[in-house]
CSV table of C-alpha atoms and ligand atoms in Angstrom, one decimal:
chain,number,residue,atom,x,y,z
I,26,MET,CA,29.3,2.7,24.1
I,27,SER,CA,27.2,4.7,26.7
I,28,GLN,CA,23.7,5.8,25.8
I,29,THR,CA,22.7,9.5,25.8
I,30,THR,CA,19.1,10.1,26.8
I,31,ASP,CA,18.7,13.1,24.5
I,32,LEU,CA,15.3,12.6,23.0
I,33,ARG,CA,11.8,12.6,24.4
I,34,ALA,CA,8.5,12.5,22.5
I,35,GLN,CA,4.9,11.6,23.3
I,36,VAL,CA,5.0,9.2,20.3
I,37,ALA,CA,8.1,7.4,18.9
I,38,ILE,CA,7.4,6.5,15.2
I,39,ILE,CA,9.6,3.7,13.7
I,40,GLY,CA,9.7,4.1,9.9
I,41,ALA,CA,9.5,7.0,7.5
I,42,GLY,CA,7.2,5.3,4.9
I,43,PRO,CA,3.7,6.8,4.2
I,44,ALA,CA,2.3,5.2,7.4
I,45,GLY,CA,4.9,6.7,9.8
I,46,LEU,CA,5.1,10.1,8.1
I,47,LEU,CA,1.3,10.5,7.8
I,48,LEU,CA,0.8,9.6,11.4
I,49,SER,CA,3.4,12.2,12.5
I,50,GLN,CA,1.7,14.8,10.4
I,51,LEU,CA,-1.8,14.0,11.7
I,52,LEU,CA,-0.5,14.1,15.3
I,53,HIS,CA,1.3,17.4,14.7
I,54,VAL,CA,-1.9,19.0,13.4
I,55,ALA,CA,-3.6,18.0,16.7
I,56,GLY,CA,-0.7,19.2,18.9
I,57,VAL,CA,0.8,15.8,19.7
I,58,ASP,CA,4.5,15.6,19.2
I,59,SER,CA,6.5,12.7,17.7
I,60,VAL,CA,10.0,11.7,16.6
I,61,VAL,CA,10.4,9.6,13.4
I,62,LEU,CA,13.3,7.1,13.2
I,63,GLU,CA,14.2,5.8,9.7
I,64,GLN,CA,17.0,3.3,9.0
I,65,ARG,CA,17.6,4.3,5.3
I,66,ASP,CA,18.6,7.7,3.9
I,67,GLN,CA,16.2,10.2,2.5
I,68,ALA,CA,17.2,9.6,-1.1
I,69,TYR,CA,16.4,5.9,-0.8
I,70,VAL,CA,13.1,6.5,0.8
I,71,GLU,CA,12.1,9.1,-1.8
I,72,ALA,CA,13.2,6.9,-4.7
I,73,ARG,CA,11.1,3.8,-4.0
I,74,ILE,CA,8.7,3.1,-6.9
I,75,ARG,CA,5.3,2.1,-5.5
I,76,ALA,CA,1.7,2.1,-6.7
I,77,GLY,CA,-0.4,5.2,-6.9
I,78,ILE,CA,-4.2,4.8,-6.6
I,79,LEU,CA,-5.6,6.8,-3.7
I,80,GLU,CA,-9.1,5.9,-2.3
I,81,GLN,CA,-11.4,8.8,-1.5
I,82,THR,CA,-10.9,8.2,2.2
I,83,THR,CA,-7.1,8.6,1.7
I,84,VAL,CA,-7.5,11.7,-0.3
I,85,ASP,CA,-9.7,13.1,2.5
I,86,LEU,CA,-7.1,12.2,5.1
I,87,LEU,CA,-4.2,13.9,3.2
I,88,ARG,CA,-6.5,17.0,3.0
I,89,ARG,CA,-7.2,16.8,6.7
I,90,ALA,CA,-3.4,16.6,7.3
I,91,GLY,CA,-2.8,19.6,5.1
I,92,VAL,CA,-0.5,17.9,2.7
I,93,ASP,CA,-2.7,17.9,-0.4
I,94,ALA,CA,-1.5,20.9,-2.4
I,95,ARG,CA,0.6,19.0,-5.0
I,96,MET,CA,-1.9,16.1,-5.0
I,97,ASN,CA,-4.7,18.6,-5.9
I,98,ALA,CA,-2.6,20.2,-8.6
I,99,GLN,CA,-1.0,17.1,-10.2
I,100,GLY,CA,-3.2,14.2,-9.1
I,101,LEU,CA,-5.6,12.6,-11.7
I,102,PRO,CA,-9.1,11.9,-10.5
I,103,HIS,CA,-10.4,8.8,-12.1
I,104,ASP,CA,-14.2,8.0,-12.2
I,105,GLY,CA,-13.7,4.5,-13.6
I,106,PHE,CA,-11.5,1.8,-14.9
I,107,SER,CA,-11.8,-1.0,-17.5
I,108,LEU,CA,-11.6,-4.7,-17.4
I,109,ALA,CA,-10.2,-6.5,-20.5
I,110,VAL,CA,-11.2,-10.1,-20.8
I,111,ASP,CA,-9.3,-12.0,-23.4
I,112,GLY,CA,-9.0,-8.7,-25.4
I,113,GLU,CA,-12.6,-7.5,-25.0
I,114,THR,CA,-13.0,-4.5,-22.7
I,115,PHE,CA,-15.9,-3.2,-20.5
I,116,ARG,CA,-15.9,-0.2,-18.1
I,117,ILE,CA,-16.6,-0.1,-14.4
I,118,ASP,CA,-18.2,3.3,-13.8
I,119,LEU,CA,-17.0,3.9,-10.2
I,120,ARG,CA,-18.7,7.3,-9.8
I,121,ASP,CA,-22.1,6.1,-11.0
I,122,LEU,CA,-22.0,2.7,-9.2
I,123,THR,CA,-20.9,4.2,-5.8
I,124,GLY,CA,-23.1,7.3,-5.9
I,125,GLY,CA,-20.3,9.7,-6.5
I,126,SER,CA,-17.0,8.2,-5.2
I,127,SER,CA,-13.8,8.0,-7.4
I,128,VAL,CA,-10.1,7.4,-6.9
I,129,MET,CA,-7.1,9.7,-7.4
I,130,VAL,CA,-4.0,8.7,-9.4
I,131,TYR,CA,-1.1,10.2,-7.5
I,132,GLY,CA,2.1,8.2,-6.9
I,133,GLN,CA,3.0,6.9,-3.5
I,134,THR,CA,6.5,8.3,-4.1
I,135,GLU,CA,5.0,11.8,-4.4
I,136,VAL,CA,2.9,11.3,-1.3
I,137,THR,CA,6.1,10.3,0.6
I,138,LYS,CA,8.0,13.4,-0.8
I,139,ASP,CA,5.1,15.7,0.3
I,140,LEU,CA,5.1,14.2,3.8
I,141,ILE,CA,8.8,14.5,4.2
I,142,ALA,CA,8.7,18.1,3.1
I,143,ALA,CA,5.9,18.8,5.5
I,144,CYS,CA,7.8,17.1,8.3
I,145,LYS,CA,10.9,19.2,7.7
I,146,ALA,CA,8.9,22.4,7.4
I,147,ARG,CA,7.4,21.9,10.8
I,148,GLY,CA,10.6,20.8,12.4
I,149,THR,CA,9.6,17.4,13.7
I,150,PRO,CA,12.7,15.4,14.3
I,151,LEU,CA,13.0,12.9,11.3
I,152,ILE,CA,16.2,11.0,11.9
I,153,PHE,CA,17.4,9.1,8.7
I,154,GLU,CA,20.0,6.4,8.9
I,155,ALA,CA,19.0,5.5,12.4
I,156,ALA,CA,20.6,2.1,12.9
I,157,ASP,CA,20.0,-0.8,15.3
I,158,VAL,CA,16.6,0.5,16.4
I,159,THR,CA,15.5,-1.5,19.4
I,160,LEU,CA,12.2,-1.3,21.3
I,161,HIS,CA,12.1,-1.5,25.1
I,162,ASP,CA,9.6,-1.9,28.0
I,163,LEU,CA,6.6,-2.2,25.7
I,164,GLU,CA,4.4,-3.5,28.5
I,165,GLY,CA,5.5,-0.8,30.9
I,166,ALA,CA,4.3,2.8,31.3
I,167,SER,CA,7.5,4.3,29.9
I,168,PRO,CA,8.6,2.5,26.8
I,169,TYR,CA,11.8,3.7,25.0
I,170,VAL,CA,13.7,3.2,21.9
I,171,THR,CA,17.5,2.9,21.5
I,172,PHE,CA,19.4,3.3,18.2
I,173,THR,CA,22.7,4.5,16.9
I,174,LYS,CA,23.2,7.5,14.7
I,175,ASP,CA,26.6,8.4,13.2
I,176,GLY,CA,28.1,5.7,15.5
I,177,GLU,CA,26.7,7.3,18.6
I,178,ALA,CA,24.3,5.4,20.9
I,179,ARG,CA,21.0,7.3,21.4
I,180,ARG,CA,17.9,6.9,23.4
I,181,LEU,CA,14.3,8.1,22.8
I,182,ASP,CA,11.9,8.1,25.7
I,183,CYS,CA,8.2,8.2,24.9
I,184,ASP,CA,4.7,7.3,26.0
I,185,PHE,CA,3.8,5.2,22.9
I,186,ILE,CA,5.6,3.6,20.0
I,187,ALA,CA,4.1,3.4,16.5
I,188,GLY,CA,5.6,0.5,14.5
I,189,CYS,CA,5.4,1.8,10.9
I,190,ASP,CA,8.5,0.0,9.7
I,191,GLY,CA,7.1,-2.2,7.0
I,192,TYR,CA,7.1,-6.0,6.6
I,193,HIS,CA,10.8,-6.4,7.3
I,194,GLY,CA,10.9,-4.0,10.2
I,195,VAL,CA,11.8,-4.5,13.9
I,196,SER,CA,8.5,-3.6,15.4
I,197,ARG,CA,6.4,-6.7,14.7
I,198,ALA,CA,9.3,-8.9,15.6
I,199,SER,CA,9.4,-7.1,19.0
I,200,ILE,CA,6.1,-8.8,19.9
I,201,PRO,CA,6.7,-12.1,21.5
I,202,GLU,CA,5.8,-14.9,19.1
I,203,ASP,CA,3.3,-16.4,21.5
I,204,ARG,CA,1.5,-13.0,21.7
I,205,ARG,CA,0.8,-12.7,18.0
I,206,ARG,CA,-0.7,-14.7,15.2
I,207,THR,CA,0.0,-14.5,11.5
I,208,PHE,CA,-2.0,-15.4,8.4
I,209,ASP,CA,-0.1,-15.8,5.1
I,210,ARG,CA,-0.7,-16.6,1.5
I,211,ALA,CA,2.0,-16.4,-1.2
I,212,TYR,CA,0.9,-16.4,-4.8
I,213,PRO,CA,2.6,-18.6,-7.4
I,214,PHE,CA,3.6,-15.7,-9.7
I,215,GLY,CA,4.8,-12.1,-9.6
I,216,TRP,CA,4.4,-8.8,-11.5
I,217,LEU,CA,7.0,-7.6,-14.0
I,218,GLY,CA,6.6,-3.8,-13.9
I,219,ILE,CA,8.0,-1.1,-16.2
I,220,LEU,CA,7.9,2.6,-15.9
I,221,ALA,CA,8.3,4.7,-19.1
I,222,ASP,CA,8.0,8.3,-20.0
I,223,VAL,CA,5.3,7.8,-22.6
I,224,PRO,CA,1.6,8.8,-22.6
I,225,PRO,CA,-0.7,6.1,-21.2
I,226,CYS,CA,-2.5,3.9,-23.7
I,227,GLU,CA,-5.9,4.9,-22.2
I,228,ALA,CA,-7.1,7.8,-20.0
I,229,GLU,CA,-8.1,5.2,-17.3
I,230,LEU,CA,-6.6,2.1,-15.9
I,231,ILE,CA,-7.1,-1.3,-17.6
I,232,TYR,CA,-7.0,-4.6,-15.6
I,233,ALA,CA,-6.6,-7.5,-18.1
I,234,ARG,CA,-7.4,-11.1,-17.7
I,235,HIS,CA,-5.8,-13.1,-20.5
I,236,GLU,CA,-4.9,-16.8,-21.3
I,237,ASN,CA,-1.2,-15.7,-21.1
I,238,GLY,CA,-1.8,-14.1,-17.7
I,239,PHE,CA,-2.8,-10.8,-16.1
I,240,ALA,CA,-1.7,-7.4,-17.3
I,241,LEU,CA,-2.3,-3.8,-16.0
I,242,ALA,CA,-2.1,-0.5,-17.8
I,243,SER,CA,-1.6,2.3,-15.3
I,244,MET,CA,0.0,5.7,-15.2
I,245,ARG,CA,1.7,8.4,-13.0
I,246,SER,CA,0.9,11.4,-15.2
I,247,PRO,CA,-0.3,12.2,-18.7
I,248,THR,CA,3.4,11.7,-19.8
I,249,ARG,CA,4.5,8.8,-17.6
I,250,SER,CA,3.1,5.3,-17.8
I,251,ARG,CA,3.3,2.3,-15.5
I,252,TYR,CA,2.6,-1.2,-16.9
I,253,TYR,CA,2.6,-4.7,-15.3
I,254,ILE,CA,2.4,-8.2,-16.6
I,255,GLN,CA,2.0,-11.4,-14.6
I,256,CYS,CA,5.2,-13.4,-14.7
I,257,ASP,CA,6.9,-16.4,-13.1
I,258,MET,CA,8.9,-15.4,-10.0
I,259,GLY,CA,12.0,-17.0,-11.5
I,260,LEU,CA,11.9,-14.6,-14.4
I,261,ARG,CA,15.3,-13.2,-15.5
I,262,LEU,CA,15.0,-9.5,-16.5
I,263,GLU,CA,17.6,-9.9,-19.2
I,264,ASP,CA,15.2,-12.3,-21.0
I,265,TRP,CA,12.6,-9.5,-21.1
I,266,PRO,CA,13.9,-6.6,-23.2
I,267,ASP,CA,11.5,-3.7,-23.5
I,268,ASP,CA,10.1,-4.7,-26.9
I,269,ARG,CA,9.2,-8.2,-25.6
I,270,ILE,CA,7.3,-6.6,-22.8
I,271,TRP,CA,5.5,-4.1,-25.1
I,272,ASP,CA,4.6,-7.0,-27.4
I,273,GLU,CA,3.1,-9.0,-24.6
I,274,LEU,CA,1.2,-6.0,-23.2
I,275,ALA,CA,-0.4,-5.5,-26.6
I,276,VAL,CA,-1.5,-9.1,-26.6
I,277,ARG,CA,-2.9,-9.2,-23.1
I,278,LEU,CA,-4.5,-5.7,-23.1
I,279,GLY,CA,-6.4,-6.4,-26.3
I,280,PRO,CA,-6.5,-4.7,-29.7
I,281,ALA,CA,-8.3,-1.5,-28.6
I,282,ALA,CA,-5.7,-0.7,-25.9
I,283,ALA,CA,-2.8,-2.0,-28.0
I,284,HIS,CA,-3.7,0.5,-30.6
I,285,GLY,CA,-3.1,3.3,-28.1
I,286,ILE,CA,0.2,2.0,-26.7
I,287,THR,CA,3.1,4.4,-27.2
I,288,ARG,CA,6.3,2.4,-26.8
I,289,GLY,CA,9.5,3.8,-25.3
I,290,PRO,CA,12.5,2.9,-23.2
I,291,SER,CA,11.8,1.7,-19.7
I,292,ILE,CA,13.2,4.0,-16.9
I,293,GLU,CA,12.5,1.3,-14.3
I,294,LYS,CA,11.9,-2.4,-14.6
I,295,SER,CA,11.5,-4.8,-11.7
I,296,VAL,CA,9.7,-7.9,-10.5
I,297,ALA,CA,7.5,-7.9,-7.4
I,298,PRO,CA,6.2,-11.0,-5.6
I,299,LEU,CA,2.5,-11.2,-4.6
I,300,ARG,CA,1.5,-11.9,-1.1
I,301,SER,CA,-1.3,-11.6,1.4
I,302,PHE,CA,-0.3,-11.3,5.0
I,303,VAL,CA,-1.9,-10.3,8.3
I,304,CYS,CA,-0.6,-10.1,11.9
I,305,GLU,CA,-3.0,-10.1,14.8
I,306,PRO,CA,-3.2,-8.2,17.1
I,307,MET,CA,-2.0,-4.8,15.9
I,308,ARG,CA,-1.2,-3.8,19.4
I,309,PHE,CA,1.2,-5.0,22.1
I,310,GLY,CA,1.2,-3.0,25.3
I,311,ARG,CA,2.4,0.5,24.3
I,312,LEU,CA,3.4,-0.6,20.8
I,313,PHE,CA,0.9,0.0,17.9
I,314,LEU,CA,1.6,-1.5,14.5
I,315,ALA,CA,0.4,0.2,11.3
I,316,GLY,CA,0.7,-0.4,7.6
I,317,ASP,CA,3.0,-3.1,6.0
I,318,ALA,CA,4.4,-3.8,9.5
I,319,CYS,CA,1.3,-5.9,10.1
I,320,HIS,CA,-0.4,-6.5,6.8
I,321,ILE,CA,0.5,-7.0,3.1
I,322,VAL,CA,-1.9,-7.2,0.2
I,323,PRO,CA,-1.2,-8.3,-3.4
I,324,PRO,CA,-1.1,-5.0,-5.5
I,325,THR,CA,-4.1,-6.0,-7.7
I,326,GLY,CA,-6.6,-3.9,-5.7
I,327,ALA,CA,-4.1,-1.0,-5.0
I,328,LYS,CA,-4.9,-1.3,-1.3
I,329,GLY,CA,-1.4,-1.2,0.3
I,330,LEU,CA,-1.1,2.5,0.8
I,331,ASN,CA,-4.8,3.0,1.5
I,332,LEU,CA,-4.7,0.5,4.3
I,333,ALA,CA,-1.7,2.1,5.8
I,334,ALA,CA,-3.6,5.4,5.7
I,335,SER,CA,-6.7,4.0,7.3
I,336,ASP,CA,-4.6,2.4,10.1
I,337,VAL,CA,-2.9,5.7,10.9
I,338,ARG,CA,-6.2,7.5,10.8
I,339,PHE,CA,-7.6,5.1,13.5
I,340,LEU,CA,-4.3,5.4,15.5
I,341,ALA,CA,-4.1,9.2,15.2
I,342,ASP,CA,-7.7,9.5,16.4
I,343,ALA,CA,-7.1,7.2,19.3
I,344,LEU,CA,-3.9,9.0,20.4
I,345,ILE,CA,-5.5,12.4,20.0
I,346,LEU,CA,-8.5,11.2,22.2
I,347,PHE,CA,-6.0,10.0,24.8
I,348,TYR,CA,-4.0,13.2,25.0
I,349,GLY,CA,-7.0,15.4,24.6
I,350,ARG,CA,-9.3,13.7,27.1
I,351,SER,CA,-7.2,11.0,28.8
I,352,ASP,CA,-9.7,8.6,27.2
I,353,GLU,CA,-8.2,5.2,26.3
I,354,ALA,CA,-11.2,3.9,24.4
I,355,GLY,CA,-9.7,4.6,21.0
I,356,LEU,CA,-6.4,2.9,22.0
I,357,GLU,CA,-8.3,-0.1,23.4
I,358,ALA,CA,-10.4,-0.4,20.2
I,359,TYR,CA,-7.5,0.3,17.7
I,360,SER,CA,-6.5,-3.3,16.9
I,361,SER,CA,-10.0,-4.7,16.3
I,362,ARG,CA,-11.2,-1.6,14.5
I,363,ALA,CA,-8.2,-1.5,12.1
I,364,LEU,CA,-8.2,-5.3,11.6
I,365,ALA,CA,-11.9,-5.3,10.6
I,366,ARG,CA,-11.1,-3.0,7.6
I,367,VAL,CA,-7.8,-4.8,6.9
I,368,TRP,CA,-9.5,-8.2,6.5
I,369,LYS,CA,-12.1,-6.7,4.1
I,370,ALA,CA,-9.3,-5.2,1.9
I,371,GLU,CA,-7.4,-8.5,2.1
I,372,ARG,CA,-10.5,-10.3,0.9
I,373,PHE,CA,-11.0,-7.9,-2.0
I,374,SER,CA,-7.4,-8.0,-3.0
I,375,TRP,CA,-7.3,-11.8,-2.9
I,376,TRP,CA,-10.6,-12.0,-4.8
I,377,PHE,CA,-9.5,-9.5,-7.5
I,378,THR,CA,-6.2,-11.4,-7.9
I,379,GLY,CA,-8.1,-14.7,-8.3
I,380,LEU,CA,-10.5,-13.1,-10.8
I,381,THR,CA,-7.8,-11.7,-13.1
I,382,HIS,CA,-4.6,-13.9,-12.9
I,383,ARG,CA,-3.7,-17.3,-14.3
I,384,PHE,CA,-2.9,-19.8,-11.6
I,385,PRO,CA,-0.5,-22.5,-12.9
I,386,GLU,CA,-2.3,-25.3,-11.1
I,387,THR,CA,-5.9,-24.4,-12.1
I,388,ASP,CA,-7.7,-26.9,-14.3
I,389,SER,CA,-9.8,-26.0,-17.3
I,390,PHE,CA,-13.0,-26.2,-15.2
I,391,THR,CA,-11.7,-23.5,-12.9
I,392,ARG,CA,-10.6,-21.4,-15.9
I,393,ARG,CA,-14.2,-21.5,-17.2
I,394,ILE,CA,-15.5,-20.5,-13.8
I,395,GLN,CA,-13.2,-17.5,-13.8
I,396,ARG,CA,-14.4,-16.5,-17.3
I,397,ALA,CA,-18.0,-17.0,-16.1
I,398,GLU,CA,-17.5,-14.7,-13.1
I,399,LEU,CA,-16.1,-12.0,-15.4
I,400,ASP,CA,-19.0,-12.5,-17.8
I,401,TYR,CA,-21.4,-12.2,-14.8
I,402,ILE,CA,-19.7,-8.9,-13.7
I,403,ARG,CA,-19.9,-7.6,-17.2
I,404,GLY,CA,-23.7,-8.0,-17.2
I,405,SER,CA,-24.6,-7.4,-13.6
I,406,ARG,CA,-25.0,-3.9,-12.0
I,407,ALA,CA,-25.1,-5.6,-8.6
I,408,ALA,CA,-21.7,-7.3,-9.2
I,409,GLN,CA,-20.2,-4.2,-10.6
I,410,THR,CA,-21.4,-2.2,-7.6
I,411,ALA,CA,-19.7,-4.6,-5.2
I,412,LEU,CA,-16.5,-4.3,-7.2
I,413,ALA,CA,-16.7,-0.5,-7.4
I,414,GLU,CA,-17.4,0.0,-3.7
I,415,ASN,CA,-14.4,-2.1,-2.7
I,416,TYR,CA,-12.2,-0.4,-5.3
I,417,VAL,CA,-13.0,3.2,-4.2
I,418,GLY,CA,-12.5,2.2,-0.5
I,419,LEU,CA,-15.0,0.9,2.0
I,420,PRO,CA,-16.3,3.4,4.5
I,421,ILE,CA,-14.1,4.1,7.6
I,422,GLN,CA,-16.0,2.6,10.6
M,26,LIG,N1,14.3,0.9,11.8
M,26,LIG,C1,13.9,2.1,11.3
M,26,LIG,N2,13.2,2.1,10.1
M,26,LIG,C2,12.9,0.9,9.5
M,26,LIG,C3,13.3,-0.3,10.1
M,26,LIG,C4,14.1,-0.3,11.3
M,26,LIG,N3,14.5,-1.4,11.9
M,26,LIG,N4,12.9,-1.3,9.2
M,26,LIG,C5,12.3,-0.7,8.2
M,26,LIG,N5,12.3,0.6,8.4
M,26,LIG,C6,11.7,1.6,7.5
M,26,LIG,C7,11.9,1.3,6.0
M,26,LIG,O1,13.2,1.7,5.5
M,26,LIG,C8,10.8,2.1,5.3
M,26,LIG,O2,11.2,3.4,5.0
M,26,LIG,O3,10.3,1.7,7.6
M,26,LIG,C9,9.7,2.2,6.4
M,26,LIG,C10,8.5,1.4,6.1
M,26,LIG,O4,7.8,2.0,5.0
M,26,LIG,P1,6.9,1.1,4.0
M,26,LIG,O5,7.6,-0.2,3.7
M,26,LIG,O6,6.6,2.0,2.9
M,26,LIG,O7,5.6,0.8,4.8
M,26,LIG,P2,4.3,1.6,5.2
M,26,LIG,O8,4.7,3.0,5.6
M,26,LIG,O9,3.5,0.8,6.0
M,26,LIG,O10,3.6,1.9,3.7
M,26,LIG,C11,2.9,0.8,3.2
M,26,LIG,O11,4.1,0.9,1.2
M,26,LIG,O12,5.0,-1.1,0.4
M,26,LIG,C12,4.1,-0.2,0.2
M,26,LIG,O13,2.3,-1.4,-0.8
M,26,LIG,C13,2.8,-0.8,0.4
M,26,LIG,O14,1.7,1.0,-0.3
M,26,LIG,C14,2.0,0.2,0.9
M,26,LIG,C15,2.9,1.1,1.7
M,27,LIG,C1,0.2,1.4,-10.1
M,27,LIG,O1,-0.1,2.4,-10.8
M,27,LIG,O2,1.4,1.1,-9.9
M,27,LIG,C2,-0.9,0.5,-9.8
M,27,LIG,C3,-2.2,0.8,-10.0
M,27,LIG,C4,-3.2,0.0,-9.7
M,27,LIG,C5,-2.9,-1.2,-9.0
M,27,LIG,C6,-1.6,-1.6,-8.8
M,27,LIG,C7,-0.6,-0.7,-9.1
M,27,LIG,O3,-3.9,-2.1,-8.7
């Protein structure tokens, strides 16, 4: 099958998740062209159920990119959230503790739809169902990507490749093993999540620590709720009919929240594993990794999408500096700059998971320590401030 060289772009972007799409939009706004290659079809990409808490820095970035109209209209700004400890609840006042920052509840699925619509509107090539994506000459001055589309072999020539293809993508795997290092932590439990078209039990999120395990009350809108309970990874969904999940949520979230729970049929139910993962460096020659392609966080701190956004902000700024002023400083600094923020978010997500989940192997002493740390946070403005500033998003440096 001969290869047709029919595409050229300054930046080839692998993956049409939030990282790849946001990067393409930011580059477009600054006059840098790109082509986005995605292995799945549009319906699949737009249907994925993911978290939905945007840090202030991510909200600002979506505004800079000009894809904020629906977020501004439908997103729910939240100035705080609650922690429930064995049924007793206290509030973390994000706005007060951080001097004015808050978060925005707006689903990642909606962010992705907005970015795909913007991509199509501006006419950037977004090739869905691009199969066999392979990266070439990453250490040369003219890298290129080959792929097949509708059975035809294609080639995309470029100056740079952005690997935004998630944890299972081809980009990270294209870096020789001896040129990368990975850090991994798998957690001995998962999250059983349900989505239901019922009003949320509270106006703000509730993170619950309970003897039975963690629980989270979240939402997508005033009429659509998202709930999670900590579960064993071997759980069988058929053993967890909706009513059993609602019963368990009422126990773990505590009587006040339980009183506000509106039950209803789940429209989505799934189990997700919890994992912390980092790949260093985030650059190999002309290949730059961003998002889940190079780091995974447990969802407890809602950092996944926000870290992908800060990566592509660093990368977009570096590429814009290169094309604008032939200055490679941003590209040189990209990996270390992004990793510095990644590791802080990894630490927060790992810590918040440790604070709120039940680890099967922990002894009674460690359980008491966990309780004591939560009691300390309840009574300490300093501890609450540390939690709040990490939750709203650390400054971009
Ligand atoms: N070729 C082309 N596309 C690919 C390939 C490949 N070989 N492998 C994967 N992809 C695509 C996937 O189909 C997916 O659409 O890359 C995209 C990666 O998107 P995400 O997994 O959403 O990753 P990212 O954009 O980094 O977003 C991170 O997603 O998983 C959540 O919690 C995570 O919120 C975080 C966000
Ligand atoms: C979600 O709404 O899916 C959600 C919110 C907060 C989290 C994780 C997930 O920490």
